[in-house]
CSV table of C-alpha atoms and ligand atoms in Angstrom, one decimal:
chain,number,residue,atom,x,y,z
Z,8,MET,CA,-46.7,-13.4,206.5
Z,9,GLN,CA,-43.1,-14.4,207.2
Z,10,LEU,CA,-40.6,-11.8,208.3
Z,11,LEU,CA,-37.3,-11.9,206.4
Z,12,ASP,CA,-35.1,-11.8,209.5
Z,13,GLY,CA,-31.8,-10.2,208.2
Z,14,ARG,CA,-30.3,-9.9,211.7
Z,15,LYS,CA,-30.6,-13.7,212.3
Z,16,ILE,CA,-29.2,-14.7,208.9
Z,17,ALA,CA,-26.4,-12.1,209.3
Z,18,ASP,CA,-25.5,-13.4,212.7
Z,19,GLU,CA,-25.3,-17.0,211.4
Z,20,LEU,CA,-23.1,-15.8,208.5
Z,21,LEU,CA,-20.8,-14.0,210.9
Z,22,GLU,CA,-20.5,-17.1,213.0
Z,23,THR,CA,-19.5,-19.2,209.8
Z,24,LEU,CA,-17.0,-16.5,208.8
Z,25,LYS,CA,-15.5,-16.5,212.3
Z,26,ASN,CA,-14.5,-20.1,211.7
Z,27,GLU,CA,-13.2,-19.4,208.2
Z,28,VAL,CA,-11.0,-16.6,209.7
Z,29,ILE,CA,-9.6,-19.2,212.2
Z,30,GLU,CA,-8.8,-21.6,209.3
Z,31,LEU,CA,-7.0,-18.8,207.4
Z,32,GLN,CA,-5.1,-17.8,210.5
Z,33,ASP,CA,-3.9,-21.4,210.7
Z,34,LYS,CA,-2.4,-20.8,207.3
Z,35,GLN,CA,-0.8,-17.5,208.6
Z,36,ILE,CA,-3.3,-15.4,206.7
Z,37,TYR,CA,-4.8,-12.6,208.9
Z,38,PRO,CA,-7.8,-11.1,207.0
Z,39,LYS,CA,-7.7,-7.3,207.4
Z,40,LEU,CA,-10.0,-4.5,206.2
Z,41,ALA,CA,-8.8,-0.9,205.7
Z,42,VAL,CA,-11.5,1.7,205.9
Z,43,ILE,CA,-11.0,5.3,204.8
Z,44,LEU,CA,-13.3,7.9,206.2
Z,45,VAL,CA,-13.3,11.5,205.0
Z,46,GLY,CA,-15.0,14.0,207.2
Z,47,ASP,CA,-17.4,13.2,210.0
Z,48,ASN,CA,-20.8,12.6,208.4
Z,49,PRO,CA,-23.0,11.1,211.3
Z,50,ALA,CA,-24.5,8.4,209.1
Z,51,SER,CA,-21.0,7.4,207.9
Z,52,LEU,CA,-19.8,7.2,211.5
Z,53,SER,CA,-22.7,5.0,212.4
Z,54,TYR,CA,-22.1,2.7,209.4
Z,55,ILE,CA,-18.4,2.4,210.2
Z,56,LYS,CA,-19.2,1.5,213.8
Z,57,GLN,CA,-21.4,-1.4,212.6
Z,58,LYS,CA,-18.7,-2.6,210.2
Z,59,ARG,CA,-16.1,-2.4,212.9
Z,60,LYS,CA,-18.3,-4.4,215.3
Z,61,ALA,CA,-18.7,-7.1,212.7
Z,62,CYS,CA,-15.0,-7.2,212.2
Z,63,GLU,CA,-14.5,-7.7,215.9
Z,64,LYS,CA,-17.2,-10.5,215.9
Z,65,THR,CA,-15.5,-12.4,213.0
Z,66,GLY,CA,-11.8,-11.8,214.0
Z,67,ILE,CA,-11.1,-9.6,210.9
Z,68,ARG,CA,-8.4,-7.1,211.6
Z,69,TRP,CA,-9.4,-3.4,211.2
Z,70,GLU,CA,-7.5,-0.3,210.2
Z,71,GLN,CA,-9.3,3.0,210.0
Z,72,ILE,CA,-7.8,5.9,208.2
Z,73,ASN,CA,-9.5,9.3,209.0
Z,74,TYR,CA,-9.1,12.4,206.8
Z,75,ASP,CA,-10.3,15.9,207.1
Z,76,GLU,CA,-12.7,17.1,204.4
Z,77,SER,CA,-9.9,19.2,203.0
Z,78,ILE,CA,-8.0,16.2,201.6
Z,79,THR,CA,-7.5,16.2,197.8
Z,80,THR,CA,-8.4,13.5,195.3
Z,81,LYS,CA,-4.6,13.1,194.6
Z,82,GLU,CA,-3.8,12.5,198.2
Z,83,LEU,CA,-6.6,10.0,198.6
Z,84,ILE,CA,-5.6,8.1,195.5
Z,85,SER,CA,-2.0,8.0,196.8
Z,86,LYS,CA,-3.2,6.4,200.1
Z,87,ILE,CA,-5.2,3.9,198.2
Z,88,GLU,CA,-2.2,2.9,196.1
Z,89,GLU,CA,-0.2,2.4,199.2
Z,90,LEU,CA,-2.9,0.1,200.6
Z,91,ASN,CA,-3.1,-1.7,197.3
Z,92,LYS,CA,0.5,-2.7,197.7
Z,93,ASP,CA,0.3,-3.6,201.4
Z,94,LYS,CA,0.2,-7.4,201.6
Z,95,THR,CA,-1.3,-7.3,205.1
Z,96,ILE,CA,-4.5,-5.5,203.8
Z,97,HIS,CA,-7.1,-7.7,202.0
Z,98,GLY,CA,-10.0,-5.3,201.7
Z,99,ILE,CA,-10.1,-1.6,201.1
Z,100,LEU,CA,-13.3,0.4,201.6
Z,101,VAL,CA,-13.8,4.1,201.1
Z,102,GLN,CA,-16.9,5.2,203.1
Z,103,LEU,CA,-19.3,7.1,200.9
Z,104,PRO,CA,-20.5,9.8,200.5
Z,105,LEU,CA,-17.3,11.7,199.9
Z,106,PRO,CA,-17.2,15.5,200.1
Z,107,GLN,CA,-18.5,17.3,196.9
Z,108,ASP,CA,-15.0,18.3,195.7
Z,109,ILE,CA,-13.9,14.7,195.4
Z,110,TYR,CA,-15.2,12.7,192.5
Z,111,ALA,CA,-16.1,9.3,193.9
Z,112,PRO,CA,-15.8,7.2,190.7
Z,113,GLU,CA,-12.1,8.3,190.3
Z,114,ILE,CA,-11.4,7.2,193.9
Z,115,ILE,CA,-13.1,3.9,193.5
Z,116,LYS,CA,-11.2,3.3,190.3
Z,117,ALA,CA,-8.0,3.5,192.2
Z,118,ILE,CA,-8.9,0.4,194.4
Z,119,ASP,CA,-7.2,-2.8,193.3
Z,120,PRO,CA,-10.3,-5.0,192.2
Z,121,LYS,CA,-8.9,-7.9,194.2
Z,122,LYS,CA,-9.3,-5.7,197.4
Z,123,ASP,CA,-12.5,-4.1,196.3
Z,124,VAL,CA,-14.7,-5.6,199.0
Z,125,ASP,CA,-17.5,-3.2,198.4
Z,126,GLY,CA,-17.7,-4.6,194.9
Z,127,PHE,CA,-17.9,-1.1,193.3
Z,128,THR,CA,-15.1,-1.2,190.8
Z,129,ALA,CA,-16.0,-1.5,187.1
Z,130,TYR,CA,-14.1,-4.9,187.0
Z,131,ASN,CA,-16.1,-6.5,189.7
Z,132,ILE,CA,-19.4,-5.0,188.5
Z,133,GLY,CA,-18.6,-6.2,185.0
Z,134,LYS,CA,-17.8,-9.7,186.2
Z,135,MET,CA,-21.1,-9.8,188.1
Z,136,PHE,CA,-22.9,-8.7,185.0
Z,137,LEU,CA,-21.8,-11.8,183.1
Z,138,SER,CA,-23.3,-14.5,185.3
Z,139,THR,CA,-23.7,-15.7,188.9
Z,140,GLU,CA,-20.5,-17.8,188.5
Z,141,PHE,CA,-18.4,-14.6,188.4
Z,142,GLU,CA,-19.7,-13.0,191.5
Z,143,HIS,CA,-16.5,-13.1,193.3
Z,144,LEU,CA,-16.7,-9.7,195.0
Z,145,PRO,CA,-20.3,-8.6,194.5
Z,146,PRO,CA,-21.7,-5.3,195.8
Z,147,CYS,CA,-22.7,-6.1,199.4
Z,148,THR,CA,-26.3,-4.8,199.6
Z,149,PRO,CA,-27.6,-6.7,196.5
Z,150,ALA,CA,-25.6,-9.7,197.6
Z,151,GLY,CA,-27.3,-9.5,201.0
Z,152,VAL,CA,-30.7,-9.4,199.4
Z,153,ILE,CA,-30.1,-12.5,197.3
Z,154,LYS,CA,-28.7,-14.3,200.3
Z,155,MET,CA,-31.8,-13.5,202.3
Z,156,LEU,CA,-34.1,-14.8,199.6
Z,157,ASP,CA,-32.0,-17.9,199.3
Z,158,TYR,CA,-32.1,-18.5,203.0
Z,159,TYR,CA,-36.0,-18.6,203.0
Z,160,ASN,CA,-35.9,-20.9,199.9
Z,161,ILE,CA,-37.6,-18.2,197.8
Z,162,ASN,CA,-37.2,-19.3,194.2
Z,163,ILE,CA,-36.3,-16.3,192.2
Z,164,GLU,CA,-36.6,-18.0,188.8
Z,165,GLY,CA,-39.6,-16.9,186.9
Z,166,LEU,CA,-40.6,-14.2,189.4
Z,167,GLU,CA,-41.9,-10.8,188.1
Z,168,ALA,CA,-39.4,-8.6,190.0
Z,169,THR,CA,-39.7,-4.8,190.3
Z,170,VAL,CA,-36.6,-3.0,191.6
Z,171,VAL,CA,-37.4,0.6,192.6
Z,172,GLY,CA,-34.2,2.7,192.6
Z,173,ALA,CA,-31.4,2.4,190.0
Z,174,SER,CA,-28.2,3.5,191.8
Z,175,ASN,CA,-24.9,2.0,190.8
Z,176,ILE,CA,-24.5,0.5,194.2
Z,177,VAL,CA,-27.9,-1.0,194.9
Z,178,GLY,CA,-30.7,-0.8,192.3
Z,179,LYS,CA,-28.7,-1.5,189.1
Z,180,PRO,CA,-26.6,-4.4,190.4
Z,181,LEU,CA,-29.6,-5.9,192.2
Z,182,SER,CA,-31.5,-5.8,188.9
Z,183,VAL,CA,-28.7,-7.7,187.2
Z,184,MET,CA,-28.3,-10.3,190.0
Z,185,LEU,CA,-32.1,-11.0,189.9
Z,186,LEU,CA,-32.0,-11.2,186.1
Z,187,ASN,CA,-29.1,-13.7,186.2
Z,188,ARG,CA,-31.2,-15.9,188.5
Z,189,GLY,CA,-34.1,-16.0,186.1
Z,190,ALA,CA,-36.4,-13.3,187.2
Z,191,THR,CA,-38.2,-11.0,184.8
Z,192,VAL,CA,-36.9,-7.6,186.0
Z,193,THR,CA,-38.3,-4.1,185.8
Z,194,THR,CA,-36.1,-1.3,187.1
Z,195,CYS,CA,-37.9,1.8,188.2
Z,196,HIS,CA,-36.4,5.2,189.0
Z,197,ILE,CA,-37.2,8.9,189.4
Z,198,LYS,CA,-38.3,9.2,185.8
Z,199,THR,CA,-40.6,6.2,185.8
Z,200,LYS,CA,-44.0,7.4,184.6
Z,201,ASP,CA,-46.3,5.0,186.5
Z,202,LEU,CA,-44.6,3.4,189.4
Z,203,LYS,CA,-47.7,1.8,190.7
Z,204,ALA,CA,-48.3,-0.1,187.5
Z,205,HIS,CA,-44.9,-1.8,187.9
Z,206,THR,CA,-45.2,-2.5,191.6
Z,207,LEU,CA,-48.7,-3.9,191.2
Z,208,ASN,CA,-47.5,-6.4,188.6
Z,209,ALA,CA,-44.6,-7.6,190.8
Z,210,ASP,CA,-44.3,-10.9,192.7
Z,211,LEU,CA,-41.1,-9.4,194.3
Z,212,ILE,CA,-40.5,-5.8,195.0
Z,213,CYS,CA,-37.1,-4.5,196.1
Z,214,VAL,CA,-37.2,-0.8,197.0
Z,215,ALA,CA,-34.0,1.3,197.4
Z,216,VAL,CA,-34.9,4.9,197.1
Z,217,GLY,CA,-34.7,6.7,200.5
Z,218,LYS,CA,-38.3,8.0,200.6
Z,219,ARG,CA,-40.5,7.1,203.5
Z,220,ASN,CA,-43.9,5.6,202.4
Z,221,LEU,CA,-43.0,5.6,198.7
Z,222,ILE,CA,-44.6,2.1,198.5
Z,223,THR,CA,-48.1,1.9,200.0
Z,224,GLU,CA,-50.5,-1.0,200.4
Z,225,ASP,CA,-52.6,-0.1,197.3
Z,226,MET,CA,-49.4,-0.5,195.2
Z,227,VAL,CA,-48.8,-4.1,195.9
Z,228,LYS,CA,-50.6,-7.3,195.1
Z,229,ASP,CA,-51.6,-10.0,197.5
Z,230,ASN,CA,-48.8,-12.3,198.7
Z,231,VAL,CA,-46.1,-9.9,197.4
Z,232,ILE,CA,-42.5,-10.5,198.6
Z,233,LEU,CA,-41.3,-7.1,199.7
Z,234,VAL,CA,-37.6,-6.3,200.4
Z,235,ASP,CA,-37.2,-2.8,201.8
Z,236,ILE,CA,-33.6,-1.5,201.4
Z,237,GLY,CA,-34.4,2.2,202.1
Z,238,VAL,CA,-33.3,3.8,205.3
Z,239,ASN,CA,-35.2,6.9,206.6
Z,240,ARG,CA,-35.7,8.5,209.9
Z,241,LYS,CA,-39.2,9.2,211.3
Z,242,GLU,CA,-40.1,12.3,213.3
Z,243,ASP,CA,-39.4,10.4,216.5
Z,244,GLY,CA,-35.9,9.6,215.4
Z,245,LYS,CA,-36.6,5.9,214.7
Z,246,LEU,CA,-35.5,4.2,211.5
Z,247,CYS,CA,-38.0,3.1,208.8
Z,248,GLY,CA,-37.8,1.9,205.2
Z,249,ASP,CA,-39.4,3.1,201.9
Z,250,ALA,CA,-42.5,1.0,202.3
Z,251,ASP,CA,-45.5,1.3,204.6
Z,252,PHE,CA,-44.7,-1.8,206.7
Z,253,GLU,CA,-47.8,-1.6,208.9
Z,254,THR,CA,-50.3,-2.1,206.1
Z,255,ILE,CA,-48.2,-4.0,203.5
Z,256,SER,CA,-47.2,-6.7,206.1
Z,257,LYS,CA,-50.9,-7.7,206.2
Z,258,LYS,CA,-50.9,-8.4,202.5
Z,259,ALA,CA,-47.3,-9.7,201.9
Z,260,SER,CA,-46.1,-13.3,201.9
Z,261,TYR,CA,-42.6,-12.2,203.0
Z,262,ILE,CA,-41.4,-8.8,204.1
Z,263,THR,CA,-38.2,-7.3,205.6
Z,264,PRO,CA,-38.3,-5.2,208.7
Z,265,VAL,CA,-36.4,-1.9,208.9
Z,266,PRO,CA,-34.2,-2.0,210.9
Z,267,GLY,CA,-33.2,-5.6,211.1
Z,268,GLY,CA,-33.6,-6.6,207.5
Z,269,VAL,CA,-31.2,-5.7,204.7
Z,270,GLY,CA,-28.9,-3.5,206.8
Z,271,PRO,CA,-27.3,-6.3,208.8
Z,272,MET,CA,-27.0,-8.5,205.6
Z,273,THR,CA,-25.0,-5.7,203.9
Z,274,VAL,CA,-22.5,-5.6,206.7
Z,275,ALA,CA,-22.3,-9.4,206.9
Z,276,CYS,CA,-21.7,-9.6,203.1
Z,277,LEU,CA,-18.9,-7.1,203.4
Z,278,MET,CA,-17.3,-9.4,206.0
Z,279,GLU,CA,-17.8,-12.3,203.6
Z,280,ASN,CA,-16.1,-10.4,200.7
Z,281,THR,CA,-13.2,-9.5,203.0
Z,282,VAL,CA,-12.7,-13.2,204.1
Z,283,ASN,CA,-13.0,-14.3,200.4
Z,284,ALA,CA,-10.5,-11.7,199.3
Z,285,ALA,CA,-8.0,-12.8,202.0
Z,286,GLY,CA,-8.5,-16.4,201.0
Z,287,ARG,CA,-7.7,-15.7,197.4
Z,288,ALA,CA,-4.9,-13.2,198.0
Z,289,ASN,CA,-2.2,-15.8,198.0
Z,290,ALA,CA,-3.9,-18.2,195.7
E,13,NAD,P1,-29.4,6.9,195.4
E,13,NAD,O1,-29.9,8.2,196.0
E,13,NAD,O2,-28.1,6.8,194.8
E,13,NAD,O3,-30.5,6.3,194.4
E,13,NAD,C1,-31.9,6.5,194.6
E,13,NAD,C2,-32.6,5.9,193.4
E,13,NAD,O4,-34.0,6.1,193.7
E,13,NAD,C3,-32.3,6.6,192.1
E,13,NAD,O5,-32.1,5.7,191.1
E,13,NAD,C4,-33.6,7.4,191.8
E,13,NAD,O6,-33.8,7.6,190.4
E,13,NAD,C5,-34.6,6.6,192.5
E,13,NAD,N1,-35.8,7.4,192.9
E,13,NAD,C6,-35.8,8.6,193.6
E,13,NAD,N2,-37.1,9.0,193.8
E,13,NAD,C7,-37.9,8.1,193.2
E,13,NAD,C8,-39.3,7.9,193.1
E,13,NAD,N3,-40.1,8.8,193.6
E,13,NAD,N4,-39.7,6.8,192.5
E,13,NAD,C9,-38.9,5.9,192.0
E,13,NAD,N5,-37.6,6.0,192.1
E,13,NAD,C10,-37.1,7.1,192.7
E,13,NAD,O7,-29.6,5.9,196.7
E,13,NAD,P2,-28.9,4.5,197.1
E,13,NAD,O8,-27.5,4.7,197.5
E,13,NAD,O9,-29.2,3.5,196.1
E,13,NAD,O10,-29.8,4.2,198.4
E,13,NAD,C11,-31.2,4.1,198.4
E,13,NAD,C12,-31.7,3.9,199.7
E,13,NAD,O11,-31.2,2.7,200.2
E,13,NAD,C13,-31.3,4.9,200.8
E,13,NAD,O12,-32.3,5.1,201.7
E,13,NAD,C14,-30.1,4.3,201.4
E,13,NAD,O13,-29.9,4.8,202.8
E,13,NAD,C15,-30.5,2.9,201.5
E,13,NAD,N6,-29.4,1.9,201.5
E,13,NAD,C16,-29.5,1.0,202.4
E,13,NAD,C17,-28.5,0.0,202.5
E,13,NAD,C18,-28.7,-1.1,203.5
E,13,NAD,O14,-27.7,-1.8,203.8
E,13,NAD,N7,-29.8,-1.2,204.1
E,13,NAD,C19,-27.4,0.1,201.7
E,13,NAD,C20,-27.3,1.1,200.7
E,13,NAD,C21,-28.3,2.0,200.7
């Protein structure tokens, strides 16, 4: 069994990006990410801390805009429009989840697709849908998964891939990215009747649900490649994924740890998108 070491790949990517930032600075381009945080959700604060740290490592400039939960959709959109026009800002990220009264799709729609470094706007999702050649600002978590498989020379073409979870930010775009690389993809979700039948058939399982022990050893075949995107907390406060790592790691050919797997890749791909957006801004 080989661990898919996301932390290592992410660190290498951040090092490469650091050099790209220096090259851009030589051309008087100073990549900068603006992050909007509404409220003080502890998970959001922790994600923002990781993103800020990655910016510091790569030399990407950081601007954080904090709002109270009472902010209105109109006020938030007006700030995004201001950031859209600001030539010193190359990436705009609105940390999700947003408070219930704010309709997230409307907020995301306001972001200039050229600065949409999360890859969530319909424009960037649509381009990614067409083919790998149009993945200019892909959603960061699926992009991180693909990068990780590529790093270990895992050939996606021809694999039976089962993606468990069908959200707009992880499961659905990951299914499309795998399909565009020649996998035969099954996407499972809460309404799937027989999850085990689909996971047992899979050479590659990517799980992004948010339910501890959803995937157990009896649900996977020998030599499976298992990418665990889920993030859950155990009783002792430690993080774990959606799959039973202890038992599945004995059966798998490749498996991601949680933490240290997909999480760092997501952050590194956000940095990559920001550097790429900055590089293209004046092109
Ligand atoms: P979401 O809640 O938007 O979507 C969950 C998906 O799981 C839905 O499509 C739902 O139908 C499906 N689902 C729910 N119960 C199921 C079941 N019993 N069987 C099969 N499918 C089921 O979540 P999301 O934003 O896609 O995130 C999913 C998980 O991935 C969460 O744990 C989240 O914290 C984690 N996540 C991790 C990263 C990372 O970088 N590591 C990034 C994003 C999300």
